[in-house]
Amino acid sequence: MLGVGSVRQAAKVGKVGGLALGYFLVMSTVALAIGLVVGNIIHPGSGLGLGPEVADAGPSAAGDDSAGTVDFLLGIIPTTLVSALTEGEVLQTLLVALLVGFAVQGLGSRGEPVLRAISVLQRLVFKVLAMIMWLAPIGAFGAMAAVVGATGVDALRSLAQIMLGFYATCLIFVIVVLGLLLRLISGISIFSLLRYLGREFLLILSTSSSESALPRLIAKMEHVGVGRPVVGITVPTGYSFNLDGTAIYLTMALLFVADALGMPLAVSEQISLLVFMVIASKGAAGVTGAGLATLAGGLQSHRPDLVDGVGLIVGIDRFMSEARALTNFAGDAVATVLVGTWTGEFDRDQARAVLAGDRPFDETSMVDEDDDEPPAEDAPPGAARPLAGSTA
């Protein structure tokens, strides 16, 4: 619902929103393709060999009743508006979320209180999840201990393989794909931009969530020379729709689980599952652990026989979550510069001076989301608003 709300906000600015959403769609597809290629090359879980007794645990728990196309489509329709939330039906929940999101769009400005309420409710739900996740290390230890006890060091080797493969894939995507686009379109070095955002990357690394760096990214993108209207639309929208790191993670985690349980997926199954997962992950991009929840939800709705395998990846999800958040953040920063270039709202001279260190970012005048003071009429696009009483 929040993701659809972001689309509605982007539509207000016409050209900027259209370019941003089109770019997000293309880059998400590219990230999925890269993840699929790398995952199918290295086969991260193929050497685990958990055996038929573990592989059969999922089907026996999920039941053996298969449904046709008509039954599948009818099963997407919930009994009531809230029944999907209580029955654990992922596809029904997604349908309700989309319907309510589009209804809020139709309400216009009158729908803003609904979106704010949903945002508060989302934070409440994930706060409860954060409290529950204090026990997650115990569950992760048990899941990994059981696998290691059954397979020996092969389990640790497979987990290390998927982690290193995921890190390498994210690096290739950021440095090669995003770096090439940034150099060709905006004339900016990806290494200079990443160095400029170094403090934000450290913040994300410590919190494992890109949401903590959202206000600083907005301020720094304005300071580097991108126009405020472009920044105000592209950055928040990208947080919900430009999930490059999450797309790569879902691809490789899916292939790992399927291979580890000895049930590899056909290419058509991989694409179908990943399209659903990327859609289902909208609106929760900045929340730690949302990728793991999306992976489990997608498997539950499409391949319930593979859900048991999610426990294999819980132990290393924290480390992969950091790489996910860092990749998503880098993708949003690059997207903002590119959209600013395409719309003529990017000051190259300002960017070169900032990235060269001639005009350092002033931490004492960083834009604050609680600052209601309107910007000065003659303020340049890259200038940050002064914050009264702020300290470094």
CSV table of C-alpha atoms in Angstrom, one decimal:
chain,number,residue,atom,x,y,z
A,1,MET,CA,0.0,0.0,0.0
A,2,LEU,CA,2.8,2.4,0.8
A,3,GLY,CA,4.6,1.5,-2.5
A,4,VAL,CA,1.5,2.3,-4.5
A,5,GLY,CA,1.3,5.6,-2.6
A,6,SER,CA,4.9,6.4,-3.7
A,7,VAL,CA,3.7,5.9,-7.3
A,8,ARG,CA,0.9,8.4,-6.8
A,9,GLN,CA,3.4,10.9,-5.4
A,10,ALA,CA,5.8,10.4,-8.3
A,11,ALA,CA,2.9,10.8,-10.9
A,12,LYS,CA,2.5,14.4,-9.7
A,13,VAL,CA,5.7,15.5,-11.2
A,14,GLY,CA,5.1,13.9,-14.6
A,15,LYS,CA,8.4,13.7,-16.4
A,16,VAL,CA,10.5,13.2,-13.3
A,17,GLY,CA,8.2,10.4,-12.0
A,18,GLY,CA,7.9,8.7,-15.3
A,19,LEU,CA,11.7,8.7,-15.9
A,20,ALA,CA,12.4,7.5,-12.4
A,21,LEU,CA,9.8,4.6,-12.5
A,22,GLY,CA,10.9,3.5,-16.0
A,23,TYR,CA,14.6,3.5,-14.9
A,24,PHE,CA,13.7,1.5,-11.7
A,25,LEU,CA,11.8,-1.1,-13.8
A,26,VAL,CA,14.7,-1.6,-16.2
A,27,MET,CA,17.4,-1.8,-13.5
A,28,SER,CA,15.4,-4.2,-11.3
A,29,THR,CA,15.1,-6.4,-14.4
A,30,VAL,CA,18.9,-6.1,-15.0
A,31,ALA,CA,19.6,-7.0,-11.4
A,32,LEU,CA,17.4,-10.0,-11.6
A,33,ALA,CA,19.0,-11.2,-14.8
A,34,ILE,CA,22.5,-10.8,-13.3
A,35,GLY,CA,21.5,-12.7,-10.2
A,36,LEU,CA,19.9,-15.5,-12.2
A,37,VAL,CA,23.0,-15.9,-14.4
A,38,VAL,CA,25.5,-16.0,-11.5
A,39,GLY,CA,23.2,-18.2,-9.4
A,40,ASN,CA,22.8,-20.7,-12.2
A,41,ILE,CA,26.6,-20.7,-12.8
A,42,ILE,CA,27.8,-21.3,-9.3
A,43,HIS,CA,24.7,-23.4,-8.1
A,44,PRO,CA,25.2,-22.3,-4.4
A,45,GLY,CA,23.4,-25.1,-2.6
A,46,SER,CA,24.0,-28.0,-5.0
A,47,GLY,CA,26.7,-29.7,-2.9
A,48,LEU,CA,24.7,-29.7,0.3
A,49,GLY,CA,22.8,-32.9,-0.3
A,50,LEU,CA,20.3,-32.8,2.6
A,51,GLY,CA,18.7,-36.1,1.5
A,52,PRO,CA,15.2,-37.1,0.8
A,53,GLU,CA,14.0,-37.1,4.4
A,54,VAL,CA,14.7,-33.4,4.7
A,55,ALA,CA,13.5,-32.6,1.2
A,56,ASP,CA,10.2,-34.4,1.9
A,57,ALA,CA,9.5,-32.5,5.1
A,58,GLY,CA,8.1,-29.5,3.2
A,59,PRO,CA,5.6,-31.4,1.0
A,60,SER,CA,4.4,-33.5,3.9
A,61,ALA,CA,3.7,-30.4,6.0
A,62,ALA,CA,2.1,-28.5,3.2
A,63,GLY,CA,-0.2,-31.2,2.0
A,64,ASP,CA,-0.6,-32.8,-1.4
A,65,ASP,CA,-3.6,-31.0,-2.8
A,66,SER,CA,-2.7,-29.4,-6.1
A,67,ALA,CA,-5.0,-26.8,-7.7
A,68,GLY,CA,-5.7,-26.0,-11.3
A,69,THR,CA,-5.5,-22.5,-12.9
A,70,VAL,CA,-9.1,-21.6,-12.1
A,71,ASP,CA,-8.8,-22.7,-8.5
A,72,PHE,CA,-5.5,-20.8,-8.2
A,73,LEU,CA,-7.1,-17.6,-9.5
A,74,LEU,CA,-10.2,-18.0,-7.3
A,75,GLY,CA,-8.0,-18.6,-4.3
A,76,ILE,CA,-6.4,-15.2,-4.7
A,77,ILE,CA,-9.8,-13.6,-3.8
A,78,PRO,CA,-10.2,-13.3,0.0
A,79,THR,CA,-13.4,-13.9,1.9
A,80,THR,CA,-13.3,-10.5,3.6
A,81,LEU,CA,-11.0,-7.5,3.5
A,82,VAL,CA,-9.0,-8.6,6.5
A,83,SER,CA,-9.4,-12.4,6.4
A,84,ALA,CA,-6.1,-12.7,4.3
A,85,LEU,CA,-4.2,-11.1,7.2
A,86,THR,CA,-5.5,-13.7,9.7
A,87,GLU,CA,-5.3,-16.7,7.5
A,88,GLY,CA,-1.7,-16.2,6.2
A,89,GLU,CA,-2.6,-16.1,2.5
A,90,VAL,CA,0.2,-14.1,0.9
A,91,LEU,CA,-1.4,-13.6,-2.5
A,92,GLN,CA,-4.7,-12.6,-1.0
A,93,THR,CA,-2.9,-10.1,1.2
A,94,LEU,CA,-1.1,-8.6,-1.8
A,95,LEU,CA,-4.4,-8.3,-3.7
A,96,VAL,CA,-6.0,-6.4,-0.8
A,97,ALA,CA,-3.0,-4.2,-0.4
A,98,LEU,CA,-3.1,-3.3,-4.1
A,99,LEU,CA,-6.8,-2.6,-4.1
A,100,VAL,CA,-6.6,-0.4,-1.0
A,101,GLY,CA,-3.5,1.4,-2.4
A,102,PHE,CA,-5.4,2.2,-5.7
A,103,ALA,CA,-8.4,3.3,-3.7
A,104,VAL,CA,-6.2,5.7,-1.6
A,105,GLN,CA,-4.9,7.1,-4.9
A,106,GLY,CA,-8.5,7.8,-6.0
A,107,LEU,CA,-9.1,9.8,-2.8
A,108,GLY,CA,-6.3,12.3,-3.7
A,109,SER,CA,-5.3,14.5,-0.8
A,110,ARG,CA,-8.0,13.0,1.4
A,111,GLY,CA,-6.1,9.7,1.3
A,112,GLU,CA,-3.0,11.2,2.9
A,113,PRO,CA,-4.2,10.4,6.5
A,114,VAL,CA,-4.7,6.8,5.5
A,115,LEU,CA,-1.1,6.5,4.2
A,116,ARG,CA,0.3,8.1,7.3
A,117,ALA,CA,-1.7,5.6,9.4
A,118,ILE,CA,-0.5,2.7,7.4
A,119,SER,CA,3.1,4.0,7.8
A,120,VAL,CA,2.7,4.1,11.5
A,121,LEU,CA,1.1,0.7,11.6
A,122,GLN,CA,4.0,-0.7,9.5
A,123,ARG,CA,6.5,0.7,12.0
A,124,LEU,CA,4.5,-0.8,14.8
A,125,VAL,CA,4.4,-4.3,13.2
A,126,PHE,CA,8.1,-4.3,12.5
A,127,LYS,CA,8.9,-3.0,16.0
A,128,VAL,CA,7.1,-6.1,17.3
A,129,LEU,CA,9.0,-8.3,14.9
A,130,ALA,CA,12.2,-6.7,16.1
A,131,MET,CA,11.3,-7.7,19.6
A,132,ILE,CA,10.6,-11.3,18.5
A,133,MET,CA,13.8,-11.4,16.5
A,134,TRP,CA,15.8,-11.2,19.7
A,135,LEU,CA,15.1,-15.0,19.8
A,136,ALA,CA,16.1,-15.5,16.2
A,137,PRO,CA,19.7,-16.3,16.9
A,138,ILE,CA,18.6,-19.3,18.9
A,139,GLY,CA,16.5,-20.6,16.0
A,140,ALA,CA,19.2,-19.8,13.5
A,141,PHE,CA,21.7,-21.7,15.6
A,142,GLY,CA,19.4,-24.7,15.8
A,143,ALA,CA,18.7,-24.7,12.1
A,144,MET,CA,22.4,-24.5,11.2
A,145,ALA,CA,23.5,-27.0,13.9
A,146,ALA,CA,21.0,-29.6,12.5
A,147,VAL,CA,22.3,-29.1,8.9
A,148,VAL,CA,25.9,-29.1,9.9
A,149,GLY,CA,25.3,-32.2,12.0
A,150,ALA,CA,23.8,-34.0,9.0
A,151,THR,CA,26.2,-32.8,6.3
A,152,GLY,CA,29.4,-31.8,8.1
A,153,VAL,CA,31.5,-28.9,6.8
A,154,ASP,CA,29.7,-29.1,3.5
A,155,ALA,CA,27.0,-26.9,4.9
A,156,LEU,CA,29.4,-24.2,6.0
A,157,ARG,CA,31.1,-24.4,2.7
A,158,SER,CA,27.8,-23.9,0.8
A,159,LEU,CA,26.8,-21.0,3.1
A,160,ALA,CA,30.2,-19.3,2.5
A,161,GLN,CA,29.7,-19.9,-1.2
A,162,ILE,CA,26.4,-18.1,-1.4
A,163,MET,CA,27.6,-15.3,0.7
A,164,LEU,CA,30.7,-14.7,-1.3
A,165,GLY,CA,28.8,-15.1,-4.5
A,166,PHE,CA,26.2,-12.6,-3.4
A,167,TYR,CA,28.9,-10.0,-2.4
A,168,ALA,CA,30.7,-10.5,-5.7
A,169,THR,CA,27.4,-10.1,-7.7
A,170,CYS,CA,26.5,-6.9,-5.8
A,171,LEU,CA,30.0,-5.5,-6.5
A,172,ILE,CA,29.8,-6.3,-10.2
A,173,PHE,CA,26.4,-4.6,-10.4
A,174,VAL,CA,27.4,-1.5,-8.6
A,175,ILE,CA,30.8,-0.9,-10.1
A,176,VAL,CA,30.3,-2.2,-13.6
A,177,VAL,CA,26.6,-1.6,-14.4
A,178,LEU,CA,25.9,1.5,-12.3
A,179,GLY,CA,29.4,2.9,-12.7
A,180,LEU,CA,29.2,2.6,-16.5
A,181,LEU,CA,25.8,4.3,-16.6
A,182,LEU,CA,26.9,7.1,-14.3
A,183,ARG,CA,30.1,7.8,-16.3
A,184,LEU,CA,28.4,7.7,-19.7
A,185,ILE,CA,25.3,9.8,-18.8
A,186,SER,CA,26.5,12.2,-16.1
A,187,GLY,CA,30.3,12.1,-16.5
A,188,ILE,CA,30.7,11.2,-12.8
A,189,SER,CA,33.0,8.5,-11.4
A,190,ILE,CA,31.1,5.9,-9.3
A,191,PHE,CA,34.1,5.7,-6.9
A,192,SER,CA,33.9,9.5,-6.2
A,193,LEU,CA,30.2,9.3,-5.5
A,194,LEU,CA,30.6,6.3,-3.2
A,195,ARG,CA,33.4,8.0,-1.4
A,196,TYR,CA,31.2,11.1,-1.0
A,197,LEU,CA,28.5,8.9,0.7
A,198,GLY,CA,31.0,7.1,2.9
A,199,ARG,CA,29.4,8.1,6.2
A,200,GLU,CA,26.0,6.9,5.0
A,201,PHE,CA,27.5,3.6,4.0
A,202,LEU,CA,28.9,3.2,7.5
A,203,LEU,CA,25.6,4.1,9.0
A,204,ILE,CA,23.8,1.5,6.9
A,205,LEU,CA,26.5,-1.1,7.7
A,206,SER,CA,25.9,-0.6,11.4
A,207,THR,CA,22.1,-0.7,11.3
A,208,SER,CA,21.7,-3.1,8.4
A,209,SER,CA,19.0,-0.8,7.0
A,210,SER,CA,19.1,1.8,4.3
A,211,GLU,CA,16.2,3.7,5.9
A,212,SER,CA,18.4,5.2,8.6
A,213,ALA,CA,20.4,7.1,5.9
A,214,LEU,CA,17.3,8.4,4.0
A,215,PRO,CA,17.4,12.0,5.4
A,216,ARG,CA,21.1,12.3,4.8
A,217,LEU,CA,20.9,11.0,1.2
A,218,ILE,CA,18.3,13.6,0.4
A,219,ALA,CA,20.5,16.4,1.9
A,220,LYS,CA,23.6,15.2,0.1
A,221,MET,CA,22.0,14.7,-3.3
A,222,GLU,CA,20.8,18.3,-3.1
A,223,HIS,CA,24.3,19.4,-2.0
A,224,VAL,CA,26.0,17.5,-4.9
A,225,GLY,CA,23.9,19.5,-7.4
A,226,VAL,CA,20.7,17.6,-8.1
A,227,GLY,CA,17.6,19.8,-8.1
A,228,ARG,CA,15.3,19.6,-5.1
A,229,PRO,CA,12.2,18.5,-7.0
A,230,VAL,CA,14.1,15.6,-8.5
A,231,VAL,CA,15.6,14.6,-5.2
A,232,GLY,CA,12.3,14.8,-3.4
A,233,ILE,CA,10.6,12.4,-5.8
A,234,THR,CA,13.4,10.1,-6.9
A,235,VAL,CA,14.9,9.2,-3.5
A,236,PRO,CA,11.8,8.2,-1.6
A,237,THR,CA,10.3,6.4,-4.6
A,238,GLY,CA,13.6,4.6,-5.2
A,239,TYR,CA,13.5,3.3,-1.6
A,240,SER,CA,10.3,1.4,-2.5
A,241,PHE,CA,10.9,0.6,-6.1
A,242,ASN,CA,14.6,0.5,-6.8
A,243,LEU,CA,15.5,-2.7,-5.0
A,244,ASP,CA,18.5,-3.8,-6.9
A,245,GLY,CA,20.3,-5.5,-4.0
A,246,THR,CA,17.0,-7.2,-2.8
A,247,ALA,CA,16.4,-8.5,-6.3
A,248,ILE,CA,19.9,-10.1,-6.5
A,249,TYR,CA,19.5,-11.5,-3.0
A,250,LEU,CA,16.1,-13.1,-3.7
A,251,THR,CA,17.5,-14.7,-6.9
A,252,MET,CA,20.5,-16.3,-5.2
A,253,ALA,CA,18.7,-17.3,-2.0
A,254,LEU,CA,15.9,-18.9,-4.1
A,255,LEU,CA,18.4,-21.0,-6.1
A,256,PHE,CA,20.3,-21.9,-2.9
A,257,VAL,CA,17.2,-23.2,-1.1
A,258,ALA,CA,16.0,-25.2,-4.2
A,259,ASP,CA,19.4,-26.7,-4.8
A,260,ALA,CA,20.0,-27.5,-1.2
A,261,LEU,CA,16.8,-29.5,-0.9
A,262,GLY,CA,17.5,-31.3,-4.2
A,263,MET,CA,14.6,-29.7,-6.1
A,264,PRO,CA,16.2,-27.3,-8.6
A,265,LEU,CA,13.8,-24.9,-10.3
A,266,ALA,CA,13.2,-24.6,-14.0
A,267,VAL,CA,13.9,-21.2,-15.5
A,268,SER,CA,10.2,-20.5,-15.9
A,269,GLU,CA,9.6,-21.2,-12.2
A,270,GLN,CA,12.5,-18.9,-11.2
A,271,ILE,CA,11.1,-16.0,-13.2
A,272,SER,CA,7.6,-16.5,-11.9
A,273,LEU,CA,8.7,-16.6,-8.3
A,274,LEU,CA,11.1,-13.7,-8.6
A,275,VAL,CA,8.5,-11.4,-10.3
A,276,PHE,CA,6.1,-12.1,-7.4
A,277,MET,CA,8.9,-11.5,-4.8
A,278,VAL,CA,10.0,-8.2,-6.2
A,279,ILE,CA,6.3,-7.0,-6.3
A,280,ALA,CA,5.7,-8.2,-2.8
A,281,SER,CA,8.8,-6.5,-1.4
A,282,LYS,CA,7.5,-3.0,-2.3
A,283,GLY,CA,7.1,-0.7,0.7
A,284,ALA,CA,9.3,-2.6,3.1
A,285,ALA,CA,12.7,-1.9,1.4
A,286,GLY,CA,14.2,0.0,4.4
A,287,VAL,CA,13.2,-2.6,7.0
A,288,THR,CA,15.9,-5.0,8.3
A,289,GLY,CA,15.0,-8.6,7.4
A,290,ALA,CA,12.3,-7.7,4.9
A,291,GLY,CA,14.2,-9.7,2.2
A,292,LEU,CA,14.0,-12.9,4.2
A,293,ALA,CA,10.3,-12.4,4.9
A,294,THR,CA,9.7,-11.8,1.2
A,295,LEU,CA,11.6,-15.0,0.3
A,296,ALA,CA,9.5,-17.1,2.7
A,297,GLY,CA,6.3,-15.5,1.6
A,298,GLY,CA,7.0,-16.1,-2.1
A,299,LEU,CA,7.9,-19.8,-1.5
A,300,GLN,CA,4.8,-20.2,0.7
A,301,SER,CA,2.5,-19.0,-2.1
A,302,HIS,CA,4.3,-20.7,-5.1
A,303,ARG,CA,6.4,-23.6,-3.8
A,304,PRO,CA,5.4,-24.5,-0.2
A,305,ASP,CA,7.6,-27.6,-0.4
A,306,LEU,CA,10.6,-25.3,-0.3
A,307,VAL,CA,9.6,-23.2,2.7
A,308,ASP,CA,11.6,-25.5,5.1
A,309,GLY,CA,14.8,-24.5,3.3
A,310,VAL,CA,14.5,-20.9,4.4
A,311,GLY,CA,15.8,-21.9,7.8
A,312,LEU,CA,19.1,-22.8,6.1
A,313,ILE,CA,19.8,-19.2,5.2
A,314,VAL,CA,18.6,-17.5,8.4
A,315,GLY,CA,22.0,-17.7,10.0
A,316,ILE,CA,23.7,-15.7,7.3
A,317,ASP,CA,20.8,-13.4,6.4
A,318,ARG,CA,22.2,-10.6,8.7
A,319,PHE,CA,25.4,-10.5,6.7
A,320,MET,CA,23.5,-10.6,3.4
A,321,SER,CA,21.1,-8.0,4.6
A,322,GLU,CA,23.9,-5.5,5.0
A,323,ALA,CA,25.0,-6.1,1.4
A,324,ARG,CA,21.4,-5.8,0.2
A,325,ALA,CA,20.9,-2.4,2.0
A,326,LEU,CA,24.3,-1.1,0.7
A,327,THR,CA,23.5,-2.0,-2.9
A,328,ASN,CA,20.0,-0.6,-2.7
A,329,PHE,CA,21.4,2.7,-1.3
A,330,ALA,CA,24.0,3.0,-4.0
A,331,GLY,CA,21.4,2.3,-6.7
A,332,ASP,CA,19.2,5.1,-5.3
A,333,ALA,CA,22.1,7.6,-5.3
A,334,VAL,CA,23.0,6.8,-8.9
A,335,ALA,CA,19.4,6.9,-10.0
A,336,THR,CA,18.9,10.4,-8.5
A,337,VAL,CA,22.0,11.7,-10.4
A,338,LEU,CA,20.9,10.1,-13.6
A,339,VAL,CA,17.3,11.4,-13.4
A,340,GLY,CA,18.6,14.8,-12.6
A,341,THR,CA,20.8,14.7,-15.7
A,342,TRP,CA,18.0,13.6,-17.9
A,343,THR,CA,15.6,16.4,-16.7
A,344,GLY,CA,18.3,19.1,-16.8
A,345,GLU,CA,18.3,19.4,-13.0
A,346,PHE,CA,21.9,18.5,-12.4
A,347,ASP,CA,24.7,21.0,-11.9
A,348,ARG,CA,27.9,19.3,-13.1
A,349,ASP,CA,30.2,22.1,-11.9
A,350,GLN,CA,28.7,21.8,-8.4
A,351,ALA,CA,29.1,18.0,-8.5
A,352,ARG,CA,32.7,18.1,-9.6
A,353,ALA,CA,33.6,20.7,-6.9
A,354,VAL,CA,31.8,18.7,-4.2
A,355,LEU,CA,33.2,15.3,-5.2
A,356,ALA,CA,36.7,16.8,-5.4
A,357,GLY,CA,36.4,18.1,-1.8
A,358,ASP,CA,36.4,21.8,-2.7
A,359,ARG,CA,32.9,22.2,-1.3
A,360,PRO,CA,32.5,19.8,1.6
A,361,PHE,CA,29.1,18.9,3.0
A,362,ASP,CA,28.3,20.9,6.1
A,363,GLU,CA,27.0,18.6,8.7
A,364,THR,CA,25.6,21.5,10.8
A,365,SER,CA,23.2,22.6,8.0
A,366,MET,CA,21.9,19.2,6.9
A,367,VAL,CA,18.3,19.2,5.9
A,368,ASP,CA,16.0,17.9,8.8
A,369,GLU,CA,12.7,16.3,8.1
A,370,ASP,CA,11.2,18.2,11.0
A,371,ASP,CA,12.3,21.6,9.7
A,372,ASP,CA,9.2,23.4,8.5
A,373,GLU,CA,11.1,26.6,7.5
A,374,PRO,CA,10.5,27.2,3.7
A,375,PRO,CA,13.7,27.4,1.6
A,376,ALA,CA,14.9,30.8,0.5
A,377,GLU,CA,13.6,32.0,-2.9
A,378,ASP,CA,17.0,32.5,-4.3
A,379,ALA,CA,18.6,29.4,-2.9
A,380,PRO,CA,20.6,27.4,-5.5
A,381,PRO,CA,19.5,23.8,-6.3
A,382,GLY,CA,22.4,22.3,-4.3
A,383,ALA,CA,22.0,24.4,-1.2
A,384,ALA,CA,20.8,22.8,2.0
A,385,ARG,CA,18.3,24.7,4.2
A,386,PRO,CA,19.8,26.0,7.5
A,387,LEU,CA,18.5,24.3,10.6
A,388,ALA,CA,18.1,26.6,13.5
A,389,GLY,CA,19.9,25.4,16.7
A,390,SER,CA,21.4,22.4,15.0
A,391,THR,CA,24.7,20.9,16.1
A,392,ALA,CA,27.2,18.7,14.4
